[in-house]
PDB file of C-alpha atoms (C1' of nucleotides) in Angstrom:
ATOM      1  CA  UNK A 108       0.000   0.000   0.000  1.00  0.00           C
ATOM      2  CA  UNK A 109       2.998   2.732   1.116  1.00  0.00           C
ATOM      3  CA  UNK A 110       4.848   0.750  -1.603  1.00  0.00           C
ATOM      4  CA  UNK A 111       2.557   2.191  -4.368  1.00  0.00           C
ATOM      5  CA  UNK A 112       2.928   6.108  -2.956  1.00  0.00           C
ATOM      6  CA  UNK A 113       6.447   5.188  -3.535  1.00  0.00           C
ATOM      7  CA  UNK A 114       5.643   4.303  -7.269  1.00  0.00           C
ATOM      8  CA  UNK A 115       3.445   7.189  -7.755  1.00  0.00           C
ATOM      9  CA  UNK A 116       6.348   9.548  -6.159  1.00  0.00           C
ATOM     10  CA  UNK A 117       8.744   8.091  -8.460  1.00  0.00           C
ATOM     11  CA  UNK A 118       5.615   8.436 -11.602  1.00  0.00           C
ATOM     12  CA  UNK A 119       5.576  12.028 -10.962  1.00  0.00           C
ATOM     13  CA  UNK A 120       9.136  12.677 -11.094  1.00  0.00           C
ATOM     14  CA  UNK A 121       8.603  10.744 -14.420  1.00  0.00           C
ATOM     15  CA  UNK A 122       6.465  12.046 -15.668  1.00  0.00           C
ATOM     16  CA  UNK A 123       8.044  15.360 -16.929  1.00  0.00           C
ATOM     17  CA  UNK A 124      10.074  16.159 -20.779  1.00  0.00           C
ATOM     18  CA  UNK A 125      13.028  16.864 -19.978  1.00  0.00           C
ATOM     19  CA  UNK A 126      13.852  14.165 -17.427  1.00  0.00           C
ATOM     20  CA  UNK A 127      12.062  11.286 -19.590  1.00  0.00           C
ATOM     21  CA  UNK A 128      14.807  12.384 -22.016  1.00  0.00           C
ATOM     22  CA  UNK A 129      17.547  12.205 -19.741  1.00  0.00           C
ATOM     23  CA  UNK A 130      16.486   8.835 -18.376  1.00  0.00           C
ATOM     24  CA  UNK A 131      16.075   7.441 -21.696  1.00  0.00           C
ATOM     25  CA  UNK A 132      20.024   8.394 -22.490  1.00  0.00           C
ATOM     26  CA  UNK A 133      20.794   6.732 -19.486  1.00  0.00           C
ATOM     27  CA  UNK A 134      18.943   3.862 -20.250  1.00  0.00           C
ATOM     28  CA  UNK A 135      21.677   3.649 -23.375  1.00  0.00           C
ATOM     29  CA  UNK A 136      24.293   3.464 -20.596  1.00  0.00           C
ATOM     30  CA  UNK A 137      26.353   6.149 -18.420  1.00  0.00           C
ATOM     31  CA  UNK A 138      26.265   9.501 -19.593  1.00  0.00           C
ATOM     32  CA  UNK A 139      27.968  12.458 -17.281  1.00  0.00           C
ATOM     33  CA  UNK A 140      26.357  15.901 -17.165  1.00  0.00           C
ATOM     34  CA  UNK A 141      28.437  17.324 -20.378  1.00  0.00           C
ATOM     35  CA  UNK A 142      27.085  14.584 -22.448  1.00  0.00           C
ATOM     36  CA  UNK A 143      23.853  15.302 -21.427  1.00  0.00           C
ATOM     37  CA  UNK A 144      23.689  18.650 -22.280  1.00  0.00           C
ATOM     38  CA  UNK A 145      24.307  17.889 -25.520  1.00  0.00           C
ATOM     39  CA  UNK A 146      21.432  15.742 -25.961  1.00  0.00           C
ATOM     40  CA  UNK A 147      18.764  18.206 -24.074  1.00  0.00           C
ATOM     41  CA  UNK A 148      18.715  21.721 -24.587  1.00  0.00           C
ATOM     42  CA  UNK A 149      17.891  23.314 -21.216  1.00  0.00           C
ATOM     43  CA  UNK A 150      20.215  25.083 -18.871  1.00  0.00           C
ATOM     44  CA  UNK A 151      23.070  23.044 -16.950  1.00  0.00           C
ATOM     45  CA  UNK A 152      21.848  24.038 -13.796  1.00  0.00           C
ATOM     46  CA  UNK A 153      18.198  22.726 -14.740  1.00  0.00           C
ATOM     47  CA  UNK A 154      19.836  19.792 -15.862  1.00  0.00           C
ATOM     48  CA  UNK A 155      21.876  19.594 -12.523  1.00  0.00           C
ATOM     49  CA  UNK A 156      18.406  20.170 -10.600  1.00  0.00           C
ATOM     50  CA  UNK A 157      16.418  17.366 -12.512  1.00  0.00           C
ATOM     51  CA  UNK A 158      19.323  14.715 -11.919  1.00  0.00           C
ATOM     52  CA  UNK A 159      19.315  15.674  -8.342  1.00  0.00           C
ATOM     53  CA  UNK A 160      15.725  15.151  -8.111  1.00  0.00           C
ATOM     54  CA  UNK A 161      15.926  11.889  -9.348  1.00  0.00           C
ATOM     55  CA  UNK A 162      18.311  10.664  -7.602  1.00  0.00           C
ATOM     56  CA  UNK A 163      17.442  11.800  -4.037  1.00  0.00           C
ATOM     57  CA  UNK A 164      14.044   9.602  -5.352  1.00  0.00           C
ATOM     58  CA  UNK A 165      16.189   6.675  -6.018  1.00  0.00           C
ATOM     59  CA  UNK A 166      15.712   6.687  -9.618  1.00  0.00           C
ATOM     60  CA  UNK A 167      19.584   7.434 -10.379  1.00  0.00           C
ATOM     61  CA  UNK A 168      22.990   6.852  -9.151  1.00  0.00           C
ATOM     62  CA  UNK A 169      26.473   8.214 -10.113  1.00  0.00           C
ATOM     63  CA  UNK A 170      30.210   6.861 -10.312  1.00  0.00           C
ATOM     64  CA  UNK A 171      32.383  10.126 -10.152  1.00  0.00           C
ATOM     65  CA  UNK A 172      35.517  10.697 -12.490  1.00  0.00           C
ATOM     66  CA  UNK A 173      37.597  13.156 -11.615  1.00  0.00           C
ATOM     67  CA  UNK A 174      35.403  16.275 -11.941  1.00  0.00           C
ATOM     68  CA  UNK A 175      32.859  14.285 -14.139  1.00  0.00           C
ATOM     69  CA  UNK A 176      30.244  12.736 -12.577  1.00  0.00           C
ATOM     70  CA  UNK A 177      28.933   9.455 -14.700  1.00  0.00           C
ATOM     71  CA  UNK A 178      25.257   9.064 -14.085  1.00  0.00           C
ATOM     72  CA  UNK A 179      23.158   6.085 -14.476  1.00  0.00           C
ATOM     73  CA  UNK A 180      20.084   4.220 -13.853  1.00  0.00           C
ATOM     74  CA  UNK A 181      19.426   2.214 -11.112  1.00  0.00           C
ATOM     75  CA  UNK A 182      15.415   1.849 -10.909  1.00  0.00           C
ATOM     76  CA  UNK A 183      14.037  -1.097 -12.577  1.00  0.00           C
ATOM     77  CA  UNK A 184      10.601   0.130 -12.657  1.00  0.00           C
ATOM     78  CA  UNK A 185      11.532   3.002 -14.134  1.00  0.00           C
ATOM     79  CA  UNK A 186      13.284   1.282 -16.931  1.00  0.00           C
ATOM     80  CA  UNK A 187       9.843  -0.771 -17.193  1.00  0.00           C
ATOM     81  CA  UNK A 188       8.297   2.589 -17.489  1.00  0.00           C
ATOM     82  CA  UNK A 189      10.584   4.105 -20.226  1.00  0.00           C
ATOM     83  CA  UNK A 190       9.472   0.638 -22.272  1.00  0.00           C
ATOM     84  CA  UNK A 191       5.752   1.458 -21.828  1.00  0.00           C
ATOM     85  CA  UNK A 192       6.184   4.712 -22.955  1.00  0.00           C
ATOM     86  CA  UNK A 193       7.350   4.135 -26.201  1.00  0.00           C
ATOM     87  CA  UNK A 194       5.202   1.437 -26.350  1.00  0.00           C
ATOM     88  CA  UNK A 195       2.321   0.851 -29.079  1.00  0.00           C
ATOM     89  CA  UNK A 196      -1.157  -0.123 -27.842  1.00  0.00           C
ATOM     90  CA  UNK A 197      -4.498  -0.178 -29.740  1.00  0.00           C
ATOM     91  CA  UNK A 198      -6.331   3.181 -29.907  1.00  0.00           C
ATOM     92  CA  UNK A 199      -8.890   2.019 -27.104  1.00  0.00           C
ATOM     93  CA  UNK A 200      -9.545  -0.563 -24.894  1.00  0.00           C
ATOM     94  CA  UNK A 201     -12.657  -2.736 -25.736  1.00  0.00           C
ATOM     95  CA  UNK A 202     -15.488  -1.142 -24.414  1.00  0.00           C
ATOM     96  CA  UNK A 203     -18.007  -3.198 -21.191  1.00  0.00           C
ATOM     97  CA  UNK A 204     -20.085  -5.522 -22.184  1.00  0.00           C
ATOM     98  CA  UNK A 205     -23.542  -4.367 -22.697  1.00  0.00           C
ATOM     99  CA  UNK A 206     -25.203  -4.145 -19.568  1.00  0.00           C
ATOM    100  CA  UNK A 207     -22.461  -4.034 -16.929  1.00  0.00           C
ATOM    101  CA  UNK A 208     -24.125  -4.363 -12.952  1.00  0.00           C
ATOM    102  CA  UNK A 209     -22.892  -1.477 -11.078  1.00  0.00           C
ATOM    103  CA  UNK A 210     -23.741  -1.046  -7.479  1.00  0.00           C
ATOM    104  CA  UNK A 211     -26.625   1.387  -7.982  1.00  0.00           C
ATOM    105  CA  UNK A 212     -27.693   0.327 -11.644  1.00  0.00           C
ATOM    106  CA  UNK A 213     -27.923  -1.612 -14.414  1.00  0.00           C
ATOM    107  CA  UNK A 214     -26.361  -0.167 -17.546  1.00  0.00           C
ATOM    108  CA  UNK A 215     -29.222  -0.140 -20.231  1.00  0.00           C
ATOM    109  CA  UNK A 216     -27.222  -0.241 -23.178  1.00  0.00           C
ATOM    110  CA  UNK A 217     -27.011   3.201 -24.399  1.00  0.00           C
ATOM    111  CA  UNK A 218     -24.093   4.747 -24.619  1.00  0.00           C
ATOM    112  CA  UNK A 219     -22.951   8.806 -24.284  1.00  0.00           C
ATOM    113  CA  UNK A 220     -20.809  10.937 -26.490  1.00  0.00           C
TER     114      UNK A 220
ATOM    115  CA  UNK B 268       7.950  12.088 -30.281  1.00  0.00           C
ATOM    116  CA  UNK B 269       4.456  14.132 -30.056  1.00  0.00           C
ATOM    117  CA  UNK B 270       3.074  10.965 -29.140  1.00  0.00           C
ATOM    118  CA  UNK B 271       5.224  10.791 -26.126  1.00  0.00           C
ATOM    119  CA  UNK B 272       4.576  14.255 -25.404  1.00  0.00           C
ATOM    120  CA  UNK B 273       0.409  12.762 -24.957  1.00  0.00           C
ATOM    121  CA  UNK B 274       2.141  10.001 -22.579  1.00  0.00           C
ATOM    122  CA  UNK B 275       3.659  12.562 -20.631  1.00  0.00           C
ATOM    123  CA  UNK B 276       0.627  14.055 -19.954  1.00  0.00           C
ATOM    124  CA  UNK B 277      -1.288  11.163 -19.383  1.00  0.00           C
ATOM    125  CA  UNK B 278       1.906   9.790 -16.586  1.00  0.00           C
ATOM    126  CA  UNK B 279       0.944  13.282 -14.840  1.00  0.00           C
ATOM    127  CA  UNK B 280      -2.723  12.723 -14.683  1.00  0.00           C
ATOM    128  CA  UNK B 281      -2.063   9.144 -13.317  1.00  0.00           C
ATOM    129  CA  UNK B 282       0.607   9.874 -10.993  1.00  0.00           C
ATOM    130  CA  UNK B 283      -2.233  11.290  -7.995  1.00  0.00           C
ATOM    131  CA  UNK B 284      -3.180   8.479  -5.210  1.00  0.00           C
ATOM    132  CA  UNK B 285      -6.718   9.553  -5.855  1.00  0.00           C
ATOM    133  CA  UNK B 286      -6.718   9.280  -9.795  1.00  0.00           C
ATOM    134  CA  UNK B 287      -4.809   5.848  -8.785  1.00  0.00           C
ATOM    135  CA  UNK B 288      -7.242   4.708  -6.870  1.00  0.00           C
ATOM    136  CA  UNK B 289     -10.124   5.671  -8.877  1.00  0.00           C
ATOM    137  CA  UNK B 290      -8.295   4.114 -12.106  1.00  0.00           C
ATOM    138  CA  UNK B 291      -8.187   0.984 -10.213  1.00  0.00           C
ATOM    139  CA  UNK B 292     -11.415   0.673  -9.144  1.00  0.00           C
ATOM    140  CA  UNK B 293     -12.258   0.706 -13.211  1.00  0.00           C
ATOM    141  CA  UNK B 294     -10.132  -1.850 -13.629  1.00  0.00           C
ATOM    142  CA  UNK B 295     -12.063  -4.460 -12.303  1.00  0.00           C
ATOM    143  CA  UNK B 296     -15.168  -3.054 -14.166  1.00  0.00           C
ATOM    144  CA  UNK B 297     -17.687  -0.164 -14.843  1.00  0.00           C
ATOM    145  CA  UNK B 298     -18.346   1.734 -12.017  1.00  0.00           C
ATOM    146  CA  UNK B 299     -20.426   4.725 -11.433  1.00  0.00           C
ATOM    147  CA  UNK B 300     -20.122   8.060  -9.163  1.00  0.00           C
ATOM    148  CA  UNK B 301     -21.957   6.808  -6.324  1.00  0.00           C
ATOM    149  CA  UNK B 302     -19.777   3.213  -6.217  1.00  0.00           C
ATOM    150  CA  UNK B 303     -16.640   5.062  -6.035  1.00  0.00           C
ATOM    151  CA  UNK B 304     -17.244   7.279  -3.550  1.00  0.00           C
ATOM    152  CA  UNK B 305     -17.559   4.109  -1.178  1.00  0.00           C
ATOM    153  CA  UNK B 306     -14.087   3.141  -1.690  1.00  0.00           C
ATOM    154  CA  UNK B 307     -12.669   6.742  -2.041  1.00  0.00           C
ATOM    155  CA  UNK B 308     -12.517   8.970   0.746  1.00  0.00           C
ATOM    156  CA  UNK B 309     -12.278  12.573  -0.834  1.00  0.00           C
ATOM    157  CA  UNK B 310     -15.378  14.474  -1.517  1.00  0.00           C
ATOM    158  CA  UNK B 311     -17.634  14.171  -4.396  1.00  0.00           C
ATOM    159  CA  UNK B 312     -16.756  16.923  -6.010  1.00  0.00           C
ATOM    160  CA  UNK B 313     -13.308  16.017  -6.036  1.00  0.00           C
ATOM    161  CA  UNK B 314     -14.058  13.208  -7.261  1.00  0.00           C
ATOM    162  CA  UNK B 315     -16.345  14.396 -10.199  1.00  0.00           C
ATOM    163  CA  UNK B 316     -13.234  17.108 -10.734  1.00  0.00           C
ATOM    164  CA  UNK B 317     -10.738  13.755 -11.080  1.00  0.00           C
ATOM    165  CA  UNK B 318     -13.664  12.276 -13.315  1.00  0.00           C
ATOM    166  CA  UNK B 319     -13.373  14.987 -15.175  1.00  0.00           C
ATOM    167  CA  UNK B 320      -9.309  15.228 -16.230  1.00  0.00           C
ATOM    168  CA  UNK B 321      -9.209  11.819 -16.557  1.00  0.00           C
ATOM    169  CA  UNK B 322     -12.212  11.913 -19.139  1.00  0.00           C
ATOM    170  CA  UNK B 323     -10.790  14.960 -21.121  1.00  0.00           C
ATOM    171  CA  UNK B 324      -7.159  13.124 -21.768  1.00  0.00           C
ATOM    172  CA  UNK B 325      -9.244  10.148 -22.849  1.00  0.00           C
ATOM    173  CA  UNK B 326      -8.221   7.768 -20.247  1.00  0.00           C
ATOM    174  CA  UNK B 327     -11.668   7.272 -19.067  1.00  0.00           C
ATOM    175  CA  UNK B 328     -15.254   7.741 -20.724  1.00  0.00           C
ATOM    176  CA  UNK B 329     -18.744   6.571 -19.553  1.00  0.00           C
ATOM    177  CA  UNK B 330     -22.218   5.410 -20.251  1.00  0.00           C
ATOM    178  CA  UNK B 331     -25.209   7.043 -18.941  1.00  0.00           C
ATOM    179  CA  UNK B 332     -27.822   5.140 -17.197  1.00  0.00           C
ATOM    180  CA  UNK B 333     -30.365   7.880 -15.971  1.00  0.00           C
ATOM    181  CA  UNK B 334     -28.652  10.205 -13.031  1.00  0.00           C
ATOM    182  CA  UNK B 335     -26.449   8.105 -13.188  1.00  0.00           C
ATOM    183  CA  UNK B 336     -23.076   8.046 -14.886  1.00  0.00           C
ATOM    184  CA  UNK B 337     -20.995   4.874 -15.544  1.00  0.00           C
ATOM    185  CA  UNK B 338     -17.544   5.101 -15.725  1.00  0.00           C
ATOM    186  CA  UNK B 339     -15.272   2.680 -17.611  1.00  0.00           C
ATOM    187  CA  UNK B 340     -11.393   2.633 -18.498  1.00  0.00           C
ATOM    188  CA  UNK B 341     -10.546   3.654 -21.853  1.00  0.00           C
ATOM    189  CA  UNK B 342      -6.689   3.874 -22.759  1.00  0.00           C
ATOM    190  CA  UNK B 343      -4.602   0.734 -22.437  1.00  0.00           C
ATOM    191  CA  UNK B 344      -1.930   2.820 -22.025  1.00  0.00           C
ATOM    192  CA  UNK B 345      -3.035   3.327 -18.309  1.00  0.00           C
ATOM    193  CA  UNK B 346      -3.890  -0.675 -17.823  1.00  0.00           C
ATOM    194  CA  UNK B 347      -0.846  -1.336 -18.730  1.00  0.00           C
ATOM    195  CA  UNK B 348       0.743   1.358 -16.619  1.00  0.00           C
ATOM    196  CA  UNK B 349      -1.468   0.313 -13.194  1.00  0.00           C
ATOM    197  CA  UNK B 350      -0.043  -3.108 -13.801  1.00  0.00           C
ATOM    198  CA  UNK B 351       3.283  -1.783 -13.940  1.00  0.00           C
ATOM    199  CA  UNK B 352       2.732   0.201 -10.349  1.00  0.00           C
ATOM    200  CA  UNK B 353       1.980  -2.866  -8.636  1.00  0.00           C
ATOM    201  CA  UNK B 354       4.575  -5.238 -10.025  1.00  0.00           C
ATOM    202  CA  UNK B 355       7.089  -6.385  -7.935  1.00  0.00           C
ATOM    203  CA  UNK B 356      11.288  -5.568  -8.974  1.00  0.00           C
ATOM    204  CA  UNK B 357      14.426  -6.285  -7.945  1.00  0.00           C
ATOM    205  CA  UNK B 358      15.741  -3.827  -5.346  1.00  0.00           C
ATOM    206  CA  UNK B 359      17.995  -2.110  -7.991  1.00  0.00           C
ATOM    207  CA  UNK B 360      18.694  -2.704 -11.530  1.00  0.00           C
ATOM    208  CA  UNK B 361      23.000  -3.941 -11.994  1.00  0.00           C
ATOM    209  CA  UNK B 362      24.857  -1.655 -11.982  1.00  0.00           C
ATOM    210  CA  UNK B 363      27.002  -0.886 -15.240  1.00  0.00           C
ATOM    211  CA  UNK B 364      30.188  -2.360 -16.148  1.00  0.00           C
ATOM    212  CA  UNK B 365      33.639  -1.171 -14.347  1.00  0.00           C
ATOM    213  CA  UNK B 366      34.689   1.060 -16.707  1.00  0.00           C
ATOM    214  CA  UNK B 367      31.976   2.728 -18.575  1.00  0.00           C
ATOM    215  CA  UNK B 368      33.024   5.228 -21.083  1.00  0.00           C
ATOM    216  CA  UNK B 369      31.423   8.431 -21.513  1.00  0.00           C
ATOM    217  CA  UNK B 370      32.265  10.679 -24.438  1.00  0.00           C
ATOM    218  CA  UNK B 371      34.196  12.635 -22.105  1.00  0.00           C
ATOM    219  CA  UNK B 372      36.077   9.881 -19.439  1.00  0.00           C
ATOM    220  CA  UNK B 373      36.254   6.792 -18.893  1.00  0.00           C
ATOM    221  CA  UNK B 374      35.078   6.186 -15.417  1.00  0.00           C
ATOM    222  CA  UNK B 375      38.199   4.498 -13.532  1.00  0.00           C
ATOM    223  CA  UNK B 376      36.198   1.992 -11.266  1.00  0.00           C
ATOM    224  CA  UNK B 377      35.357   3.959  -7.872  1.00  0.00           C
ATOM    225  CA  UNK B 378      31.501   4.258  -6.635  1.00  0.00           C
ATOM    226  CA  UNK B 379      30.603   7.435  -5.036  1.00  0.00           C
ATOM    227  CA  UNK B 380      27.966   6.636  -1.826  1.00  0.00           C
TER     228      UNK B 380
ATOM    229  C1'  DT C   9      48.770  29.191  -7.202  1.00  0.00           C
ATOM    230  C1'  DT C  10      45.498  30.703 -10.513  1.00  0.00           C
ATOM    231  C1'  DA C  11      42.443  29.776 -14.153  1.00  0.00           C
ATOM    232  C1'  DT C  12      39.202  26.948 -16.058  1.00  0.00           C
ATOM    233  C1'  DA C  13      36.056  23.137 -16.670  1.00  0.00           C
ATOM    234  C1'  DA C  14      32.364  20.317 -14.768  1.00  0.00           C
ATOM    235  C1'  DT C  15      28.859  20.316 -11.897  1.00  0.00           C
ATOM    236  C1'  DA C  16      25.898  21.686  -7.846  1.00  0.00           C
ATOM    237  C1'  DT C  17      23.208  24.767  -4.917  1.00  0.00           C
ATOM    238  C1'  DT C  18      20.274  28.529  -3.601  1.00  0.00           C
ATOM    239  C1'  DA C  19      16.824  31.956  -4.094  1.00  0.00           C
ATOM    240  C1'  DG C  20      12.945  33.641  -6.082  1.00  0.00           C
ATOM    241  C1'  DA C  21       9.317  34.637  -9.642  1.00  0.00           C
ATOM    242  C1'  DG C  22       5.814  32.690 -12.245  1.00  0.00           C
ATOM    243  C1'  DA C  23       2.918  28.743 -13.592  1.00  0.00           C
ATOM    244  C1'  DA C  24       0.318  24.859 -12.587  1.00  0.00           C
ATOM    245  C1'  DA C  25      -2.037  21.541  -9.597  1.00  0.00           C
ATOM    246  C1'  DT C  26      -4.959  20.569  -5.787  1.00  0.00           C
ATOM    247  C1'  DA C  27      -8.910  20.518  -2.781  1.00  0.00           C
ATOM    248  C1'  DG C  28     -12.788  22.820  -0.380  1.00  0.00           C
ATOM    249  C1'  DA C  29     -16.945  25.338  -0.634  1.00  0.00           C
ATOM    250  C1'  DA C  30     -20.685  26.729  -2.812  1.00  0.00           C
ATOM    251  C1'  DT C  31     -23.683  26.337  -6.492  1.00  0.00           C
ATOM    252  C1'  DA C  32     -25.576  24.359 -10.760  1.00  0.00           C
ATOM    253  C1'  DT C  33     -27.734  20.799 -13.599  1.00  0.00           C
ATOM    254  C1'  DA C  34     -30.368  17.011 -14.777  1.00  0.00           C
ATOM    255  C1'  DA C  35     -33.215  13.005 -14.023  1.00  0.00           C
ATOM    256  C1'  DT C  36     -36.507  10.703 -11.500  1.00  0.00           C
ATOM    257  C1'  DA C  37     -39.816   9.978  -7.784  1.00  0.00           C
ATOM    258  C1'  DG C  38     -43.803  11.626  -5.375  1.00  0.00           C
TER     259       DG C  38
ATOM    260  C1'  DC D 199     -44.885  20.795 -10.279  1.00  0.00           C
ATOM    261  C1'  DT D 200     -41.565  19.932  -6.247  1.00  0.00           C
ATOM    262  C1'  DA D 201     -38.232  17.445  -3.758  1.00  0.00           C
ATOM    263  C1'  DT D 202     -34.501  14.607  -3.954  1.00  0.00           C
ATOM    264  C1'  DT D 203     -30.670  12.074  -5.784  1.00  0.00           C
ATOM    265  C1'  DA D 204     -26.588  11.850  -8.611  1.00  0.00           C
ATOM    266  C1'  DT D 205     -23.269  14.318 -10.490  1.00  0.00           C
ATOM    267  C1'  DA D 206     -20.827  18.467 -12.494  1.00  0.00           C
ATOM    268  C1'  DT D 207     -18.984  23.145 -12.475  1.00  0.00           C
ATOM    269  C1'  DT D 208     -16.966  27.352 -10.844  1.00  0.00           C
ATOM    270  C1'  DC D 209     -14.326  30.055  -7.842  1.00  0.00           C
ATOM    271  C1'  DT D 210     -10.537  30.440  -5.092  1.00  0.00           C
ATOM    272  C1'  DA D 211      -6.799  29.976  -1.568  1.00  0.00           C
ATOM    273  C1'  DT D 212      -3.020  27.241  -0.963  1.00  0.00           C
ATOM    274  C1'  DT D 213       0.577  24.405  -2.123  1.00  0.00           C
ATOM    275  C1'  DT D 214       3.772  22.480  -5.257  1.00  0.00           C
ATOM    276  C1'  DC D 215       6.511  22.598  -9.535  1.00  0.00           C
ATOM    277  C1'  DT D 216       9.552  24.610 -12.741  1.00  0.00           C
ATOM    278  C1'  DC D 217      12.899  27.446 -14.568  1.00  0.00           C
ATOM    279  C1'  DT D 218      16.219  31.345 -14.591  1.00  0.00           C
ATOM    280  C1'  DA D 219      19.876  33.746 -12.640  1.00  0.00           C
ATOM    281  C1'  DA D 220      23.487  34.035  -9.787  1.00  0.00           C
ATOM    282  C1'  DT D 221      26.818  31.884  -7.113  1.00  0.00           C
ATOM    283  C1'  DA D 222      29.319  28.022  -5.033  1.00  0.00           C
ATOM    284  C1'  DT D 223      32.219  23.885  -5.156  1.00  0.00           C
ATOM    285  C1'  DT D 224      35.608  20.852  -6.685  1.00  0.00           C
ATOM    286  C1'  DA D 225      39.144  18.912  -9.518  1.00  0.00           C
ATOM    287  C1'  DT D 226      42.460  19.408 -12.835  1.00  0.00           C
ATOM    288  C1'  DA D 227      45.476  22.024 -15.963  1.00  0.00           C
ATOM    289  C1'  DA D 228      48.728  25.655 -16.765  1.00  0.00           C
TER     290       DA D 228
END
DNA sequence: TTATAATATTAGAGAAATAGAATATAATAG
DNA sequence: CTATTATATTCTATTTCTCTAATATTATAA
């Protein structure tokens, strides 16, 4: 139960441009901050922010080089995420059958919109 | 790429315990207004508002059956993505190899942490 | 040492999300 | 009709998010 408010911390911090792009580089392998910026074109320090977010959350870890640090990912449900993402799925699930039971009614069989 | 711009957006919509919880609830089947206020403790009109997002990105939609409105999942997208919240993973993902290169070092083999 | 490169931190303004309160609508029952 | 039930909408204060700008830190190179 406080396992999923964990996964829907870690969804939000997804669920955001630029750091779906960085975690997708990382999910190529290690990438430090310079390569990065090549790849996404917002300021270093945003940059700098977003990877601090992420890995305060877990998401992220970093092997340090000299003055490089060499950042990379470390969450496996966030990898599973990155997959779903790009993902293809049909345009819409199959609608209820025709007369689903709901607590208060019976669906008739019309349906809205 | 636009079209993971719309699963960005969607990610945000889903990442909220109540939009969760309500998007779980229409997992197991049609549900309407009244039903998922018994297993959702925010007010109705909260709940109408979360209705209400979740309808206009097309994650949701519903059938009317007099007053009453009966809600259904939509977007496999988001079945697929509940799954993913309450699957189990390994604590952490391997870590890379010893010496990953980078464009600009190769990392000599020391962990930071 | 001093300069520079790589990266992080802090502060703050502006934007967006959230929930409560009050009110509106719409359908049915009486 | 009128009351009631089911649900939606609007307004709004508050909180949270996001980005920019400026500055700090740290390691290496010169």
């Amino acid at each position: 139960m406080n396992d999923v408010m964990a996964r829907i911390e870690i969804l939000k911090l997804v669920a955001h441009p630029a750091r779906i792009a960085i975690l997708e580089e990382l999910s190529k392998g290690v990438k430090c901050v310079t390569d990065l910026q090549d790849f996404i074109e917002i300021s270093q320090s945003n940059i700098s922010q977003h990877l601090s977010a992420l890995r305060h959350a877990g998401v992220i870890d970093y092997f340090v080089d000299g003055r490089l640090r060499c950042y990379f990912l470390k969450n496996p449900f966030v990898l599973d995420l990155l997959g779903t993402i790009r993902k293809d799925y049909p345009a819409a699930l199959e609608g209820p059958e025709c007369c689903p039971v709901t607590k208060k009614g019976k669906y008739p069989g019309k349906r809205k919109n």
